[in-house]
Amino acid sequence: MLDDVDPDDNKFLAAAYEAKADFLVSLDRDLLNLKFFYGTQIVTPAAFLDFLANGRT
C-alpha cells in the first residue's frame, strides 16, 4: 500500500522498495506515521544517527 495521505511521497516509498532499503530517513510526518513500508523502517534523521552510533533505533 502506498501513502494515500500524501501521494507526492509515493516516489520515495517506491525508491526505498526498489532499492530494498533498510531505512528511509525523513522529517515528513506522513511518511513517519507509516513507520514501516515493506521491510523499510521510516525514521527521523536523529533516530537514524542514533542507530549508526549505537546500532539500534
N, CA, C and O atoms as a Tinker XYZ file with bonds, in Angstrom:
   228  protein
     1  N      0.845000   -1.181000    0.000000    73     2
     2  CA     0.000000    0.000000    0.000000    64     1     3
     3  C      0.885000    1.237000    0.000000    63     2     4     5
     4  O      1.784000    1.377000    0.830000    81     3
     5  N      0.624000    2.106000   -0.918000    73     3     6
     6  CA     1.357000    3.363000   -0.961000    64     5     7
     7  C      0.685000    4.358000   -0.039000    63     6     8     9
     8  O     -0.380000    4.089000    0.517000    81     7
     9  N      1.311000    5.502000    0.116000    73     7    10
    10  CA     0.814000    6.532000    1.011000    64     9    11
    11  C     -0.393000    7.231000    0.383000    63    10    12    13
    12  O     -0.247000    7.999000   -0.568000    81    11
    13  N     -1.575000    6.962000    0.915000    73    11    14
    14  CA    -2.795000    7.587000    0.406000    64    13    15
    15  C     -2.975000    9.002000    0.949000    63    14    16    17
    16  O     -3.703000    9.801000    0.360000    81    15
    17  N     -2.322000    9.318000    2.065000    73    15    18
    18  CA    -2.466000   10.624000    2.691000    64    17    19
    19  C     -1.786000   11.699000    1.854000    63    18    20    21
    20  O     -2.354000   12.767000    1.622000    81    19
    21  N     -0.573000   11.415000    1.403000    73    19    22
    22  CA     0.186000   12.374000    0.600000    64    21    23
    23  C      0.798000   11.642000   -0.586000    63    22    24    25
    24  O      1.916000   11.136000   -0.483000    81    23
    25  N      0.091000   11.576000   -1.707000    73    23    26
    26  CA     0.575000   10.834000   -2.876000    64    25    27
    27  C      1.941000   11.299000   -3.389000    63    26    28    29
    28  O      2.632000   10.536000   -4.064000    81    27
    29  N      2.338000   12.530000   -3.083000    73    27    30
    30  CA     3.665000   13.001000   -3.506000    64    29    31
    31  C      4.789000   12.205000   -2.847000    63    30    32    33
    32  O      5.913000   12.191000   -3.349000    81    31
    33  N      4.495000   11.541000   -1.725000    73    31    34
    34  CA     5.506000   10.746000   -1.025000    64    33    35
    35  C      5.741000    9.387000   -1.673000    63    34    36    37
    36  O      6.725000    8.714000   -1.368000    81    35
    37  N      4.846000    8.985000   -2.560000    73    35    38
    38  CA     4.942000    7.646000   -3.138000    64    37    39
    39  C      6.249000    7.405000   -3.888000    63    38    40    41
    40  O      6.738000    6.276000   -3.921000    81    39
    41  N      6.820000    8.441000   -4.486000    73    39    42
    42  CA     8.090000    8.257000   -5.201000    64    41    43
    43  C      9.215000    7.846000   -4.244000    63    42    44    45
    44  O     10.109000    7.089000   -4.621000    81    43
    45  N      9.166000    8.346000   -3.012000    73    43    46
    46  CA    10.190000    7.979000   -2.030000    64    45    47
    47  C      9.973000    6.551000   -1.533000    63    46    48    49
    48  O     10.931000    5.806000   -1.325000    81    47
    49  N      8.719000    6.180000   -1.346000    73    47    50
    50  CA     8.411000    4.812000   -0.934000    64    49    51
    51  C      8.780000    3.822000   -2.031000    63    50    52    53
    52  O      9.308000    2.746000   -1.748000    81    51
    53  N      8.508000    4.178000   -3.268000    73    51    54
    54  CA     8.851000    3.301000   -4.387000    64    53    55
    55  C     10.360000    3.136000   -4.515000    63    54    56    57
    56  O     10.846000    2.034000   -4.768000    81    55
    57  N     11.095000    4.217000   -4.342000    73    55    58
    58  CA    12.557000    4.141000   -4.423000    64    57    59
    59  C     13.114000    3.264000   -3.306000    63    58    60    61
    60  O     14.007000    2.451000   -3.543000    81    59
    61  N     12.591000    3.422000   -2.090000    73    59    62
    62  CA    13.046000    2.595000   -0.965000    64    61    63
    63  C     12.726000    1.121000   -1.226000    63    62    64    65
    64  O     13.543000    0.244000   -0.941000    81    63
    65  N     11.547000    0.857000   -1.762000    73    63    66
    66  CA    11.142000   -0.513000   -2.068000    64    65    67
    67  C     12.044000   -1.135000   -3.129000    63    66    68    69
    68  O     12.529000   -2.253000   -2.954000    81    67
    69  N     12.268000   -0.423000   -4.219000    73    67    70
    70  CA    13.098000   -0.937000   -5.308000    64    69    71
    71  C     14.539000   -1.159000   -4.873000    63    70    72    73
    72  O     15.195000   -2.095000   -5.330000    81    71
    73  N     15.027000   -0.298000   -3.991000    73    71    74
    74  CA    16.408000   -0.415000   -3.504000    64    73    75
    75  C     16.544000   -1.429000   -2.371000    63    74    76    77
    76  O     17.649000   -1.733000   -1.921000    81    75
    77  N     15.391000   -1.951000   -1.914000    73    75    78
    78  CA    15.386000   -2.847000   -0.752000    64    77    79
    79  C     16.101000   -2.183000    0.428000    63    78    80    81
    80  O     16.894000   -2.804000    1.138000    81    79
    81  N     15.788000   -0.898000    0.607000    73    79    82
    82  CA    16.448000   -0.101000    1.647000    64    81    83
    83  C     16.024000   -0.561000    3.032000    63    82    84    85
    84  O     14.869000   -0.920000    3.261000    81    83
    85  N     16.976000   -0.542000    3.943000    73    83    86
    86  CA    16.670000   -0.843000    5.337000    64    85    87
    87  C     15.978000    0.344000    6.001000    63    86    88    89
    88  O     15.112000    0.170000    6.858000    81    87
    89  N     16.371000    1.552000    5.596000    73    87    90
    90  CA    15.839000    2.770000    6.201000    64    89    91
    91  C     15.443000    3.779000    5.142000    63    90    92    93
    92  O     16.047000    3.859000    4.072000    81    91
    93  N     14.412000    4.547000    5.465000    73    91    94
    94  CA    14.038000    5.751000    4.732000    64    93    95
    95  C     14.076000    6.862000    5.778000    63    94    96    97
    96  O     13.311000    6.844000    6.742000    81    95
    97  N     14.965000    7.822000    5.579000    73    95    98
    98  CA    15.167000    8.896000    6.551000    64    97    99
    99  C     14.407000   10.129000    6.080000    63    98   100   101
   100  O     14.582000   10.594000    4.954000    81    99
   101  N     13.554000   10.651000    6.970000    73    99   102
   102  CA    12.692000   11.759000    6.572000    64   101   103
   103  C     12.224000   12.547000    7.788000    63   102   104   105
   104  O     12.211000   12.048000    8.913000    81   103
   105  N     11.843000   13.783000    7.527000    73   103   106
   106  CA    11.161000   14.596000    8.534000    64   105   107
   107  C      9.677000   14.756000    8.192000    63   106   108   109
   108  O      8.942000   15.436000    8.908000    81   107
   109  N      9.246000   14.134000    7.107000    73   107   110
   110  CA     7.869000   14.224000    6.640000    64   109   111
   111  C      6.960000   13.411000    7.563000    63   110   112   113
   112  O      7.125000   12.199000    7.698000    81   111
   113  N      6.008000   14.083000    8.189000    73   111   114
   114  CA     5.100000   13.433000    9.157000    64   113   115
   115  C      4.277000   12.315000    8.521000    63   114   116   117
   116  O      4.047000   11.282000    9.149000    81   115
   117  N      3.835000   12.513000    7.290000    73   115   118
   118  CA     3.036000   11.475000    6.636000    64   117   119
   119  C      3.837000   10.192000    6.452000    63   118   120   121
   120  O      3.313000    9.097000    6.655000    81   119
   121  N      5.094000   10.324000    6.073000    73   119   122
   122  CA     5.950000    9.139000    5.938000    64   121   123
   123  C      6.258000    8.535000    7.301000    63   122   124   125
   124  O      6.182000    7.318000    7.473000    81   123
   125  N      6.604000    9.370000    8.263000    73   123   126
   126  CA     6.954000    8.866000    9.588000    64   125   127
   127  C      5.795000    8.122000   10.243000    63   126   128   129
   128  O      6.015000    7.172000   10.994000    81   127
   129  N      4.565000    8.544000    9.966000    73   127   130
   130  CA     3.403000    7.863000   10.536000    64   129   131
   131  C      3.260000    6.436000   10.022000    63   130   132   133
   132  O      2.628000    5.605000   10.673000    81   131
   133  N      3.837000    6.145000    8.866000    73   131   134
   134  CA     3.792000    4.777000    8.331000    64   133   135
   135  C      4.678000    3.832000    9.145000    63   134   136   137
   136  O      4.348000    2.654000    9.281000    81   135
   137  N      5.778000    4.316000    9.680000    73   135   138
   138  CA     6.754000    3.577000   10.483000    64   137   139
   139  C      7.527000    2.520000    9.680000    63   138   140   141
   140  O      8.754000    2.472000    9.764000    81   139
   141  N      6.854000    1.696000    8.925000    73   139   142
   142  CA     7.482000    0.674000    8.096000    64   141   143
   143  C      6.792000    0.635000    6.742000    63   142   144   145
   144  O      5.605000    0.938000    6.621000    81   143
   145  N      7.559000    0.257000    5.730000    73   143   146
   146  CA     6.991000    0.072000    4.398000    64   145   147
   147  C      7.720000   -1.077000    3.731000    63   146   148   149
   148  O      8.865000   -0.922000    3.304000    81   147
   149  N      7.073000   -2.225000    3.638000    73   147   150
   150  CA     7.649000   -3.416000    3.011000    64   149   151
   151  C      9.096000   -3.659000    3.448000    63   150   152   153
   152  O      9.990000   -3.811000    2.615000    81   151
   153  N      9.309000   -3.694000    4.748000    73   151   154
   154  CA    10.630000   -4.004000    5.289000    64   153   155
   155  C     11.536000   -2.810000    5.480000    63   154   156   157
   156  O     12.612000   -2.949000    6.062000    81   155
   157  N     11.143000   -1.648000    5.013000    73   155   158
   158  CA    11.936000   -0.438000    5.189000    64   157   159
   159  C     11.410000    0.314000    6.405000    63   158   160   161
   160  O     10.227000    0.646000    6.479000    81   159
   161  N     12.291000    0.577000    7.346000    73   159   162
   162  CA    11.909000    1.342000    8.525000    64   161   163
   163  C     12.017000    2.831000    8.198000    63   162   164   165
   164  O     13.034000    3.279000    7.667000    81   163
   165  N     10.983000    3.590000    8.509000    73   163   166
   166  CA    10.956000    5.024000    8.226000    64   165   167
   167  C     11.235000    5.762000    9.521000    63   166   168   169
   168  O     10.474000    5.659000   10.483000    81   167
   169  N     12.337000    6.512000    9.538000    73   167   170
   170  CA    12.802000    7.142000   10.769000    64   169   171
   171  C     13.218000    8.588000   10.525000    63   170   172   173
   172  O     13.430000    9.015000    9.390000    81   171
   173  N     13.327000    9.324000   11.619000    73   171   174
   174  CA    13.848000   10.692000   11.563000    64   173   175
   175  C     15.360000   10.655000   11.402000    63   174   176   177
   176  O     15.986000    9.628000   11.665000    81   175
   177  N     15.949000   11.758000   10.975000    73   175   178
   178  CA    17.414000   11.811000   10.915000    64   177   179
   179  C     18.049000   11.528000   12.278000    63   178   180   181
   180  O     19.066000   10.838000   12.354000    81   179
   181  N     17.460000   12.053000   13.349000    73   179   182
   182  CA    18.014000   11.824000   14.692000    64   181   183
   183  C     18.003000   10.341000   15.062000    63   182   184   185
   184  O     18.973000    9.829000   15.621000    81   183
   185  N     16.897000    9.652000   14.748000    73   183   186
   186  CA    16.816000    8.222000   15.037000    64   185   187
   187  C     17.819000    7.441000   14.202000    63   186   188   189
   188  O     18.407000    6.474000   14.687000    81   187
   189  N     18.019000    7.845000   12.965000    73   187   190
   190  CA    18.987000    7.159000   12.117000    64   189   191
   191  C     20.416000    7.370000   12.632000    63   190   192   193
   192  O     21.215000    6.433000   12.649000    81   191
   193  N     20.733000    8.591000   13.049000    73   191   194
   194  CA    22.061000    8.845000   13.622000    64   193   195
   195  C     22.262000    8.050000   14.904000    63   194   196   197
   196  O     23.362000    7.564000   15.167000    81   195
   197  N     21.213000    7.915000   15.697000    73   195   198
   198  CA    21.283000    7.086000   16.913000    64   197   199
   199  C     21.569000    5.637000   16.543000    63   198   200   201
   200  O     22.389000    4.976000   17.181000    81   199
   201  N     20.888000    5.147000   15.508000    73   199   202
   202  CA    21.143000    3.787000   15.045000    64   201   203
   203  C     22.605000    3.620000   14.622000    63   202   204   205
   204  O     23.250000    2.635000   14.982000    81   203
   205  N     23.120000    4.578000   13.862000    73   203   206
   206  CA    24.512000    4.485000   13.411000    64   205   207
   207  C     25.478000    4.511000   14.591000    63   206   208   209
   208  O     26.483000    3.800000   14.589000    81   207
   209  N     25.178000    5.321000   15.587000    73   207   210
   210  CA    26.070000    5.449000   16.733000    64   209   211
   211  C     25.961000    4.258000   17.692000    63   210   212   213
   212  O     26.952000    3.844000   18.295000    81   211
   213  N     24.745000    3.714000   17.826000    73   211   214
   214  CA    24.508000    2.690000   18.860000    64   213   215
   215  C     24.010000    1.363000   18.329000    63   214   216   217
   216  O     23.874000    0.407000   19.092000    81   215
   217  N     23.738000    1.285000   17.046000    73   215   218
   218  CA    23.266000    0.043000   16.464000    64   217   219
   219  C     21.822000   -0.294000   16.817000    63   218   220   221
   220  O     21.451000   -1.467000   16.832000    81   219
   221  N     21.001000    0.718000   17.100000    73   219   222
   222  CA    19.597000    0.471000   17.419000    64   221   223
   223  C     18.762000    1.692000   17.051000    63   222   224   225
   224  O     19.275000    2.799000   16.887000    81   223
   225  N     17.437000    1.450000   16.924000    73   223   226
   226  CA    16.501000    2.564000   16.689000    64   225   227
   227  C     15.390000    2.488000   17.689000    63   226   228
   228  O     14.489000    3.327000   17.676000    81   227
